XYZ file of C-alpha atoms in Angstrom:
569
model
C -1.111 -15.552 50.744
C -4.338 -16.985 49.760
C -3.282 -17.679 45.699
C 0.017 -19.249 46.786
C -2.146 -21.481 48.916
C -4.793 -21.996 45.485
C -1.440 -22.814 43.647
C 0.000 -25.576 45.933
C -3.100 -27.144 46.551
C -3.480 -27.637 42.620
C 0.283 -28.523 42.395
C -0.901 -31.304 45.316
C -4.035 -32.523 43.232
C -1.862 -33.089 39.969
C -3.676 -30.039 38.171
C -0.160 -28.486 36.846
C -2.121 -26.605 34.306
C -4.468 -24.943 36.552
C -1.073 -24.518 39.161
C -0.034 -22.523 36.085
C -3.327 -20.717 35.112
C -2.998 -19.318 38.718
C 0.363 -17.976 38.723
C -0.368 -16.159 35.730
C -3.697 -14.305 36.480
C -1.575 -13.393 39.547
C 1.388 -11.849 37.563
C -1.142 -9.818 35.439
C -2.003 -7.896 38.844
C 1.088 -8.321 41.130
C 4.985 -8.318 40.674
C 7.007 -11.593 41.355
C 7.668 -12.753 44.537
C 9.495 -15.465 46.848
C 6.281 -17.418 47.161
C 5.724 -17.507 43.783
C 8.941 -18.202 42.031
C 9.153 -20.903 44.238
C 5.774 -22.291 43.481
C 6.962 -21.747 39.621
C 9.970 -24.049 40.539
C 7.973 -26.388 42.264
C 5.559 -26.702 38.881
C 8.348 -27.038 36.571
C 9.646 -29.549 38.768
C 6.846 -31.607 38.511
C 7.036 -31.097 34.800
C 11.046 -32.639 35.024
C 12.053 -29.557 33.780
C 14.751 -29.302 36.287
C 16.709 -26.015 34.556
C 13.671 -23.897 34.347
C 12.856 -25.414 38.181
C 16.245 -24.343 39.224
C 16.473 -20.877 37.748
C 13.197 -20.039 40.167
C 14.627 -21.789 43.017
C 17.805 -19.363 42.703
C 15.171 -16.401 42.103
C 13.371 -17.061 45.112
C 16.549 -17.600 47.182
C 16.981 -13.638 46.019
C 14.288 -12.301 48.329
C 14.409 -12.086 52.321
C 11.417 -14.180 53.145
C 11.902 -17.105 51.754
C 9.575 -20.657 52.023
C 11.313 -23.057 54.243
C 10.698 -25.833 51.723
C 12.985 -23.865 49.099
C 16.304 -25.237 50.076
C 14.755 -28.646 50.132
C 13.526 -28.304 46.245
C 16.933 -26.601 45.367
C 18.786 -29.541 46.947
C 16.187 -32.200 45.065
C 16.760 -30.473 41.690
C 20.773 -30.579 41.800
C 20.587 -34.015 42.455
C 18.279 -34.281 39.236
C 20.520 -32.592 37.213
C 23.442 -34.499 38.558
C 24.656 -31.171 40.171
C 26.367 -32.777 43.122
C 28.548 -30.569 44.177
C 25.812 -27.546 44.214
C 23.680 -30.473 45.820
C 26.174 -31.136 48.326
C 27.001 -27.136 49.392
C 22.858 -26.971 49.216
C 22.652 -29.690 51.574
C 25.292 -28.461 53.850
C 23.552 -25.259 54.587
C 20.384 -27.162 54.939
C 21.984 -28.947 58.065
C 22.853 -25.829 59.955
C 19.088 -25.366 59.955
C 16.974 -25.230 63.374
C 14.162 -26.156 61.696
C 13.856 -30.278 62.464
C 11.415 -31.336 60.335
C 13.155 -29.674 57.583
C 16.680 -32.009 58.321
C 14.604 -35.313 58.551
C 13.265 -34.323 55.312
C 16.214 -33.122 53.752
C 18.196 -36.222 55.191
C 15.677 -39.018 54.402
C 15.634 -37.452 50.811
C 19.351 -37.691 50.506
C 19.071 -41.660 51.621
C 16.002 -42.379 49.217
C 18.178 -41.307 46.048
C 21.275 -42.823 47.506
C 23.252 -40.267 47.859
C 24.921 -41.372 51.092
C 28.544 -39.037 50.627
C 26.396 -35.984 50.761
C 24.113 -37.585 53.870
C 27.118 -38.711 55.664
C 28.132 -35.071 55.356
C 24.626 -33.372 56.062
C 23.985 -35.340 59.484
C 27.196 -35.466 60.934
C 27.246 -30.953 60.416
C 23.548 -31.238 61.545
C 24.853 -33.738 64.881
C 26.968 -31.254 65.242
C 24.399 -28.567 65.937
C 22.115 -30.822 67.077
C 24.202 -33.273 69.704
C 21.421 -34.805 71.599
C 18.963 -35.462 68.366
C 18.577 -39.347 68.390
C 16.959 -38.980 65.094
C 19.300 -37.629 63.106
C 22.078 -40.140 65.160
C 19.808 -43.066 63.759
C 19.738 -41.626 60.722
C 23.374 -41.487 60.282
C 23.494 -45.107 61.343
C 21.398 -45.724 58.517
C 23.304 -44.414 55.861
C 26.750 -45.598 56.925
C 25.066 -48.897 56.621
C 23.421 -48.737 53.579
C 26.278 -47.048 51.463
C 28.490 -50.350 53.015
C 30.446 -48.261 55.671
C 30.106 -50.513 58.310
C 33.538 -49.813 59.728
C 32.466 -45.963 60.085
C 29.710 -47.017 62.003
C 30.908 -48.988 64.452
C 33.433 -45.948 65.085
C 30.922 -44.719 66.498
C 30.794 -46.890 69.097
C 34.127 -45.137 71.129
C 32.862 -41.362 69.922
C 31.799 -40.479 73.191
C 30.111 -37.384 71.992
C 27.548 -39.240 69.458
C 26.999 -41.829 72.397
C 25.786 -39.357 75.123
C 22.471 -39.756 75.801
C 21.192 -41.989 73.123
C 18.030 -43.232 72.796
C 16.256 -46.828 72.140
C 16.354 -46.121 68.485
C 19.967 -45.458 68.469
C 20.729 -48.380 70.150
C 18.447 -50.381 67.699
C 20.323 -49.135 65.098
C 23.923 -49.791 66.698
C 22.500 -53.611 67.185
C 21.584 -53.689 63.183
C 25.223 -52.470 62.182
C 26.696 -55.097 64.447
C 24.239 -57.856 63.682
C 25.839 -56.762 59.484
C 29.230 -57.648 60.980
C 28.539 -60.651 62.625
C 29.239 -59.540 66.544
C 26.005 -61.408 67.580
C 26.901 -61.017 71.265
C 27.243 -57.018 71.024
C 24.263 -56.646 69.191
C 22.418 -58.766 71.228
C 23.851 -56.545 74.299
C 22.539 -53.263 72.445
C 18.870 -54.887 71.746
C 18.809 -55.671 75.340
C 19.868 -51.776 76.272
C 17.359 -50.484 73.700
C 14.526 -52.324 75.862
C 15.779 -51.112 79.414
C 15.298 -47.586 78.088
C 12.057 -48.811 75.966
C 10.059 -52.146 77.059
C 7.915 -51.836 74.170
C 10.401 -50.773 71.296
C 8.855 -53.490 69.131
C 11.739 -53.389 66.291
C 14.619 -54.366 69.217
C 12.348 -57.397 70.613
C 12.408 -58.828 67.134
C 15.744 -58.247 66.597
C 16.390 -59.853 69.881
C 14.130 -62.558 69.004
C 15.793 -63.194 65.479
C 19.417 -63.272 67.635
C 17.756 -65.918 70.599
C 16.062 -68.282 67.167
C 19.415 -68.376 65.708
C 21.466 -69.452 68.400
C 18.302 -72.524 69.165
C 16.682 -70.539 71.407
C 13.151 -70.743 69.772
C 11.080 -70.883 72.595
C 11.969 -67.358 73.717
C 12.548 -66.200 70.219
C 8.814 -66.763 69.470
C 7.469 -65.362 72.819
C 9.190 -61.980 71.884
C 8.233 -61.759 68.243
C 4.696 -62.220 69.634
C 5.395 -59.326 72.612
C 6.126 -57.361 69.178
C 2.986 -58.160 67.385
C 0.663 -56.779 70.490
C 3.075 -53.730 70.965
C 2.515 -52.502 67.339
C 0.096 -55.100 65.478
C 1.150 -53.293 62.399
C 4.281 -54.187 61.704
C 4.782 -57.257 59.142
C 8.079 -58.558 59.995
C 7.175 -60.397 63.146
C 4.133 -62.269 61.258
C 6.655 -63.309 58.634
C 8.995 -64.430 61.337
C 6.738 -66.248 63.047
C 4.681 -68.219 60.264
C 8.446 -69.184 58.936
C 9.060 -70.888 62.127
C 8.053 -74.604 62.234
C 7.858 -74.641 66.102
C 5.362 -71.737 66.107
C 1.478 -72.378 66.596
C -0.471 -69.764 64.281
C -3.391 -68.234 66.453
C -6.239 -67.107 64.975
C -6.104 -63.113 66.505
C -2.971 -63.401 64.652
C -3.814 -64.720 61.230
C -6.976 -62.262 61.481
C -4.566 -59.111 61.935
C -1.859 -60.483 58.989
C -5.227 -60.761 56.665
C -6.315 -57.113 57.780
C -2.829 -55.878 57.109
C -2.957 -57.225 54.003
C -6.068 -55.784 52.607
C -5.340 -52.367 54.069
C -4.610 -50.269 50.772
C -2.269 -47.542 52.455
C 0.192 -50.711 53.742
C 3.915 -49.740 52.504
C 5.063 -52.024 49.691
C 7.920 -53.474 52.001
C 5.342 -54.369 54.486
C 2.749 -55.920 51.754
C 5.964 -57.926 50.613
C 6.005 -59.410 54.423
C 2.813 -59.363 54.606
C 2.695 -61.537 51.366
C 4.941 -64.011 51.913
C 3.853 -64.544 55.848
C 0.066 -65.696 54.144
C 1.978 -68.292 51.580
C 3.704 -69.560 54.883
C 0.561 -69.737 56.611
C -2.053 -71.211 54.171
C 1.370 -73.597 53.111
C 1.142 -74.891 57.125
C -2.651 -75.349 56.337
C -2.112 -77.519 53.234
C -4.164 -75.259 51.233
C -1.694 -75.032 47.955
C -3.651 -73.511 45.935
C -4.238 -70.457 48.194
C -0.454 -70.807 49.272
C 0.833 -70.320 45.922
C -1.288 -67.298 45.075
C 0.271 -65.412 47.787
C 3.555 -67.029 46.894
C 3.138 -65.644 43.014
C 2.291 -62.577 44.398
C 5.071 -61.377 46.945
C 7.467 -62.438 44.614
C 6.135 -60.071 41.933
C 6.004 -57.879 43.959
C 10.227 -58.001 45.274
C 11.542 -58.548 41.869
C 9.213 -55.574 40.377
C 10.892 -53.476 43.086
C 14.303 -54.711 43.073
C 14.454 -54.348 38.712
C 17.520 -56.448 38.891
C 19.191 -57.348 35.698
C 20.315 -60.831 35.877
C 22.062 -60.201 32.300
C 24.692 -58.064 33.471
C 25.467 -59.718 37.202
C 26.144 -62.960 34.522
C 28.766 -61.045 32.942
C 30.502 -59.783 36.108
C 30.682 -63.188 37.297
C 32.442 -64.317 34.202
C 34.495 -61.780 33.745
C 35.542 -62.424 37.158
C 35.961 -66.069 36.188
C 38.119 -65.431 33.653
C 40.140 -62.984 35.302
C 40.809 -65.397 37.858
C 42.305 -67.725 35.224
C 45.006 -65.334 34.645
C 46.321 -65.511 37.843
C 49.369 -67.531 38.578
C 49.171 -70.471 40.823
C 51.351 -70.397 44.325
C 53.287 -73.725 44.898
C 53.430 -73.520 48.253
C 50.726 -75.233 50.754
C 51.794 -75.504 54.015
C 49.437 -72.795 55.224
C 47.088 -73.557 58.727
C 44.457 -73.288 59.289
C 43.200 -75.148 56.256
C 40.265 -73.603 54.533
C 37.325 -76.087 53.267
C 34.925 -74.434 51.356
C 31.178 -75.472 50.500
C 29.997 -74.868 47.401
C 26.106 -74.793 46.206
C 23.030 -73.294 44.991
C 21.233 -71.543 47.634
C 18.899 -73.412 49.631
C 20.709 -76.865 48.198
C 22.133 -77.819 51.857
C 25.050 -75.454 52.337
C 23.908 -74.732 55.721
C 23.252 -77.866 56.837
C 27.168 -79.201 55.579
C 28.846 -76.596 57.159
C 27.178 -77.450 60.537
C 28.055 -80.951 60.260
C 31.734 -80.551 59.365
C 31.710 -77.646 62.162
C 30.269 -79.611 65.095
C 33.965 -81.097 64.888
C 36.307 -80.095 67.417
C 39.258 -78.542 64.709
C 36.934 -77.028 62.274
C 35.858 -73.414 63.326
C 32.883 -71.912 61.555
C 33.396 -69.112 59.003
C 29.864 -69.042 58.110
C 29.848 -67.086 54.606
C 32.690 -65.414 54.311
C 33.549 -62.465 51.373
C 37.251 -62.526 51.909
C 38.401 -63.978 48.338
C 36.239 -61.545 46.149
C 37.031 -58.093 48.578
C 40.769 -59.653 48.242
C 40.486 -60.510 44.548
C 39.638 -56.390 44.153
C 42.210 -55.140 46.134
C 45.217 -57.077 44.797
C 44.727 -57.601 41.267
C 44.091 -55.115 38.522
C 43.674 -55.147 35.087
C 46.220 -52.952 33.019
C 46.185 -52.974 29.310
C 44.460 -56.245 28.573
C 46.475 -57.844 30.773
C 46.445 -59.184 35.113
C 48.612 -57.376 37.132
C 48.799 -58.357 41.224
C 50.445 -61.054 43.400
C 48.909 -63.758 44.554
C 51.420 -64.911 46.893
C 50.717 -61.344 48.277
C 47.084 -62.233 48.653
C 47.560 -65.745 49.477
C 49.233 -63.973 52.901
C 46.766 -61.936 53.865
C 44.077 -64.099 53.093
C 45.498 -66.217 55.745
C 46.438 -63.768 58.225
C 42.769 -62.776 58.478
C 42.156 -66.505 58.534
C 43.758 -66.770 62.176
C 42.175 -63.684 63.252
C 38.476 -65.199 62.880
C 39.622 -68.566 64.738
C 38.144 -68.687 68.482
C 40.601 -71.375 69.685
C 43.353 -72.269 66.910
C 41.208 -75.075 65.180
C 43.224 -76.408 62.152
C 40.813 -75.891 59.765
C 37.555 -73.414 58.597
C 34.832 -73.671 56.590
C 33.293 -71.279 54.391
C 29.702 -71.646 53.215
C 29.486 -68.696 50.915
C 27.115 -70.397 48.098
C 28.803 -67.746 44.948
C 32.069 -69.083 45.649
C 31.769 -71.397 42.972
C 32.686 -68.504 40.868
C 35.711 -68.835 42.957
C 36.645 -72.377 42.378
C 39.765 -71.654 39.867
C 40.804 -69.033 42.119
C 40.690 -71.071 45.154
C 43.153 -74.130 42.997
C 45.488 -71.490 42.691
C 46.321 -69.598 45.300
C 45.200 -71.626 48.157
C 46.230 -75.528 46.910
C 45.727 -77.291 49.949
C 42.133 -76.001 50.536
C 39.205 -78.759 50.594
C 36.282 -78.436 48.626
C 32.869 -79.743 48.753
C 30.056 -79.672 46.466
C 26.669 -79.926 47.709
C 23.707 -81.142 45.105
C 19.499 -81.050 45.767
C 17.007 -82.280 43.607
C 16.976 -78.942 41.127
C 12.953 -78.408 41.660
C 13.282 -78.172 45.648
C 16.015 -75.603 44.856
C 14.144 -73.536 42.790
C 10.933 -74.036 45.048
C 12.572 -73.260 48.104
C 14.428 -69.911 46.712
C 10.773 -69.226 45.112
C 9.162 -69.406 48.503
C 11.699 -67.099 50.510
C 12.105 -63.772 51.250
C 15.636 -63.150 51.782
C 17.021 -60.403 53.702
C 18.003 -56.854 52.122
C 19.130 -57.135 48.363
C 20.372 -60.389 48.795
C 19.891 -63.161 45.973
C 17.651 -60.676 44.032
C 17.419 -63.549 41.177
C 15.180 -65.828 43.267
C 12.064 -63.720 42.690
C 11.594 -64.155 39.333
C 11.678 -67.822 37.410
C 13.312 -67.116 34.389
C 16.425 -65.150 36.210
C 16.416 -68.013 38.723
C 16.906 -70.165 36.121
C 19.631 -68.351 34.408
C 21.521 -68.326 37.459
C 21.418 -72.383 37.929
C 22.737 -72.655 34.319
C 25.305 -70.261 35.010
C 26.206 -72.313 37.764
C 25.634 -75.821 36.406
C 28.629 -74.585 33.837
C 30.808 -73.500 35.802
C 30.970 -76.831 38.311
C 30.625 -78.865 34.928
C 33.851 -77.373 33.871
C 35.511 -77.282 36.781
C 34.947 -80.879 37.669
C 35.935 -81.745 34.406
C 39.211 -80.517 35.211
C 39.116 -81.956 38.784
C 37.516 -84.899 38.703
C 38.355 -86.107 42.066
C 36.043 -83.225 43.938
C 33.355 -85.070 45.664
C 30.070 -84.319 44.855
C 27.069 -84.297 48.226
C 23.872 -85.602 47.113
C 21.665 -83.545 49.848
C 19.181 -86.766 49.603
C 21.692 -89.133 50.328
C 23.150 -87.227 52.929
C 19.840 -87.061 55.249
C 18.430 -90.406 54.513
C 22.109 -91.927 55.438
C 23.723 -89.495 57.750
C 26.078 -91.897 59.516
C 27.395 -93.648 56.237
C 28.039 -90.314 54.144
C 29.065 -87.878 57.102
C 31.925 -90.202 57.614
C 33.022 -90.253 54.221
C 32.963 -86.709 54.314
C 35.052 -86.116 57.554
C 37.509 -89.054 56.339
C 37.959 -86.849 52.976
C 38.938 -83.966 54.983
C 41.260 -86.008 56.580
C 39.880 -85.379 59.962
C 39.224 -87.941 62.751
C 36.115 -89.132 63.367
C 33.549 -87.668 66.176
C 29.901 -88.258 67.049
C 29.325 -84.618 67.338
C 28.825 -84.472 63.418
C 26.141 -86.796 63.777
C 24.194 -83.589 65.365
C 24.208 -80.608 63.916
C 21.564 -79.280 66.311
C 23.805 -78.850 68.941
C 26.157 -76.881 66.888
C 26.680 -73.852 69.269
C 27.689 -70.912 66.212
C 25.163 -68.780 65.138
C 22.142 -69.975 61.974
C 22.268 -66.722 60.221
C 20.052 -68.125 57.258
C 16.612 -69.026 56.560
C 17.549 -72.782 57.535
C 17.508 -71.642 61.150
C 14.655 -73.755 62.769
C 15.150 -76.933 60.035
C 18.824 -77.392 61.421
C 17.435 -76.900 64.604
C 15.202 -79.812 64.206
C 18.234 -82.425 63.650
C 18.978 -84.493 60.661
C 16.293 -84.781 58.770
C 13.998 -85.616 55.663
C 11.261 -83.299 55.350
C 13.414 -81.179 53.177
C 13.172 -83.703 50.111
C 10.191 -83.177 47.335
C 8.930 -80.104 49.239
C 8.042 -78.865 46.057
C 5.738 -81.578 44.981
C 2.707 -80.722 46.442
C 3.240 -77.933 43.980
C 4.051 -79.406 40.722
C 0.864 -78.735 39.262
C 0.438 -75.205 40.341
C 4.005 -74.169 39.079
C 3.298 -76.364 35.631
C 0.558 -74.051 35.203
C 2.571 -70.726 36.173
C 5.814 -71.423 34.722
C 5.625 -74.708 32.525
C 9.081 -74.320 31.113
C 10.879 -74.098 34.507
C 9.577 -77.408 35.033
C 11.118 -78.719 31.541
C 14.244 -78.030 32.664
């Protein structure tokens, strides 16, 4: 119909008035139909007037031939209106469709506004009538991971219906969810499967590439990420991987394309962010500051307009959680193995680095960053009328039972790197007692520098993009540690400084405080075999070193000038 055409083209343009002006010298001649309740809908949408938008949806739904997009604006206004159960019995009907592009839209929809019950639901009934659509598998994937339901995914593994014929996106996506749980080897297995089915699926060479970097392999690392960067030259990530990698040699086809990307005014926001933060690395490996620090100002802007995190309220979580912790009774006993020693820092202050140290030692096993104690902490304590109610001996058991699980070959002791554990620290006195604990200390401007200058994967430490809630956090933590080593004095203190301008002296005092015998091993972390699963990758890589230390200086003027009172503190 030519006027419904005239309607959603001014709908398109923004022109909701003349959308309107249309529909009703169309009603003066003609009578209602599908096409153009919908298209009332659609404007009244637009308008957020989501019960007038409904009422024409339901309307439309009336007559026999109705748009295709209808169920699609039904199931978008429900959600509006916080309708989820209509949105849900909308969406379900929407997955017995035939119509593809109207499931991907339906389903990506569903993942944009988070509502990953109801997409769980939609592509597992449209899987069902769908069985070999790798897009809708992927999909799935997707959303099990973002909504946290790892475990679901990896069910998925043994469902030998959802794993006939797959493609090289569905393995990409298996290799994601088991990269999330830390089974390195599988997902490295899946990556490689991906590529025997796709050579030039450039998302599976770099997450091959990211899995060869962090187990030392940079060489080949680097070799795919660039394989990735000719297969599809417009994809960010790579760049940023590469210019974050000390061992790699910019090339000038390469900073030319990163500079294009840039400037191109359709790139995605995600990919500007990359994009953003790959130019501070570069110009920062060409000494020009100035330029550096633009870029640098920029991408993190751009994150922590994005992210809108509220520092304010994750605070008060964390001390509530603090003091709920206090109320919890302490457990005498502490004749528990293995023996958990947990790290304790800022991020970026050297947490890394320690726990590869103390790991390269033949009875401590690597935990890496564990979130045992605060999925535990939910589970077996609750609060009931003002008051704590749980057991920690209870917790104290299982926390130790999945201990053993994680140990490859019955090493007495693990560490645990997890930086927000210091929010931890009174929990950890109580109900584990014959734990060790380190804390690890950086000069406080390379810390705030070096979270300034990194873009961290996910969600993850979304404080670190903007000074002021960056700073709030290290006060936050300054308090806690003040208190709790006012209480317990006798917990050492690492001065990241000392430590790599005098490894041999202070990595023995450390393995002598964990009561451990001494080995040469802990001299080099390097050859640590586990896994780098943080930005510290190719520095640890590198061996002991001290071109960590007043990183941030060549700086100091340029952040004066931004953000004055960071520098005051």
């Amino acid at each position: 119909m030519e006027t419904a055409a005239l309607i959603s083209k001014a709908i398109t343009s923004g022109d909701l008035k003349g959308a309107r002006k249309l529909v009703s010298n169309y009603l003066e001649d003609y009578s209602v139909d599908a096409d153009i309740e919908h298209l009332s809908g659609v404007i009244y949408q637009n308008e957020m007037d989501y019960e007038k938008a409904k009422t024409c949806f339901l309307n439309a739904a009336k007559y026999e031939n109705t748009p295709v997009v209808l169920r699609l604006n039904l199931l978008k206004t429900h959600v509006a209106l916080k309708e989820l159960q209509d949105a849900a019995e909308v969406a379900r009907e929407i997955a017995e469709s035939d119509n593809r592009a109207l499931l991907y839209a339906a389903g990506d929809y569903l993942m944009v506004v988070r509502q990953y019950e109801i997409a769980e639901t939609f592509f597992r009934i449209a899987i069902k009538k769908h069985p070999f659509d790798n897009k809708l598998k992927s999909k799935l994937l997707q959303t099990l991971r973002r909504s946290t339901q790892v475990a679901k995914a990896l069910e998925l593994l043994s469902d030998k219906e959802f794993v006939t014929r797959i493609d090289s996106d569905v393995l990409f996506e298996l290799a994601v969810t088991l990269m999330e749980v830390r089974q390195d080897r599988l997902a490295e297995d899946m990556y490689k499967k991906a590529l025997e089915i796709d050579p030039n699926h450039s998302a599976a060479l770099t997450g091959l590439a990211v899995i060869l970097i962090q187990n030392g392999e940079n060489e080949g690392g680097i070799n795919l990420l660039e394989r990735a960067m000719e297969i599809d030259e417009n994809d960010t990530r790579p760049y940023l991987l590469l210019t974050n990698n000390s061992k790699y040699k910019p090339k000038k086809e390469h900073e030319d394309q990163l500079m294009k990307l840039y400037c191109s005014p359709d790139l995605p926001v995600s990919n500007r962010i990359e994009a953003t933060f790959a130019l501070f690395n570069l110009f920062h490996r060409k000494n020009d500051h100035k330029a550096a620090f633009k870029y640098l100002i920029e991408a993190n802007h751009l994150v922590d307009e994005r992210l809108d995190y509220d520092i304010d309220e994750d605070l008060e979580n964390l001390r509530f959680r603090k003091q709920f912790a206090e109320s919890i009774e302490y457990v005498k006993e502490k004749s528990a193995c293995p023996i958990p020693i947990f790290i304790v820092g800022l991020p970026r202050s050297g947490t890394t680095l320690l726990e590869k140290i103390i790991t390269n030692h033949s009875e401590v096993a690597s935990g890496e960053e564990l979130m045992l104690l605060p999925n535990m902490l939910a589970r077996h304590f609750v609060m009931e009328g003002g008051e704590v109610k749980g057991s920690s001996k209870l917790m104290r058991d299982e926390y130790f039972a999945k201990l053993k699980m994680l140990l490859p070959g019955g090493e007495e002791y693990i560490c645990d790197k997890m930086p927000f554990n210091f929010n931890n620290l009174f929990l950890i006195k109580k109900i584990l007692p014959e734990s060790k604990i380190l804390v690890i200390e950086r000069n406080r401007y390379d810390v705030l520098f070096s979270n300034f200058s990194i873009l961290y994967a996910g969600a993850a430490l979304p404080f670190s993009y903007n000074v002021d809630k960056l700073l709030k956090y290290c006060k936050n933590y300054d308090a806690v540690i003040a208190e709790f080593r006012d209480k317990y004095p006798d917990t050492p203190i690492i001065k990241y400084e000392s430590l790599v301008s005098d490894p041999d002296a202070h990595i023995r005092q450390i393995i002598n405080y964990l009561g451990l015998k001494w080995e040469e091993g802990c001299l080099s972390p390097e050859k640590n075999s586990s896994s780098i699963r943080t930005a510290s990758a190719t520095q640890i890589r590198s061996g002991i070193n001290k071109q960590g230390i007043d990183r941030w200086a060549v700086y100091k003027d340029l952040m004066q000038e931004h953000a004055g009172h960071m520098m005051n503190e």
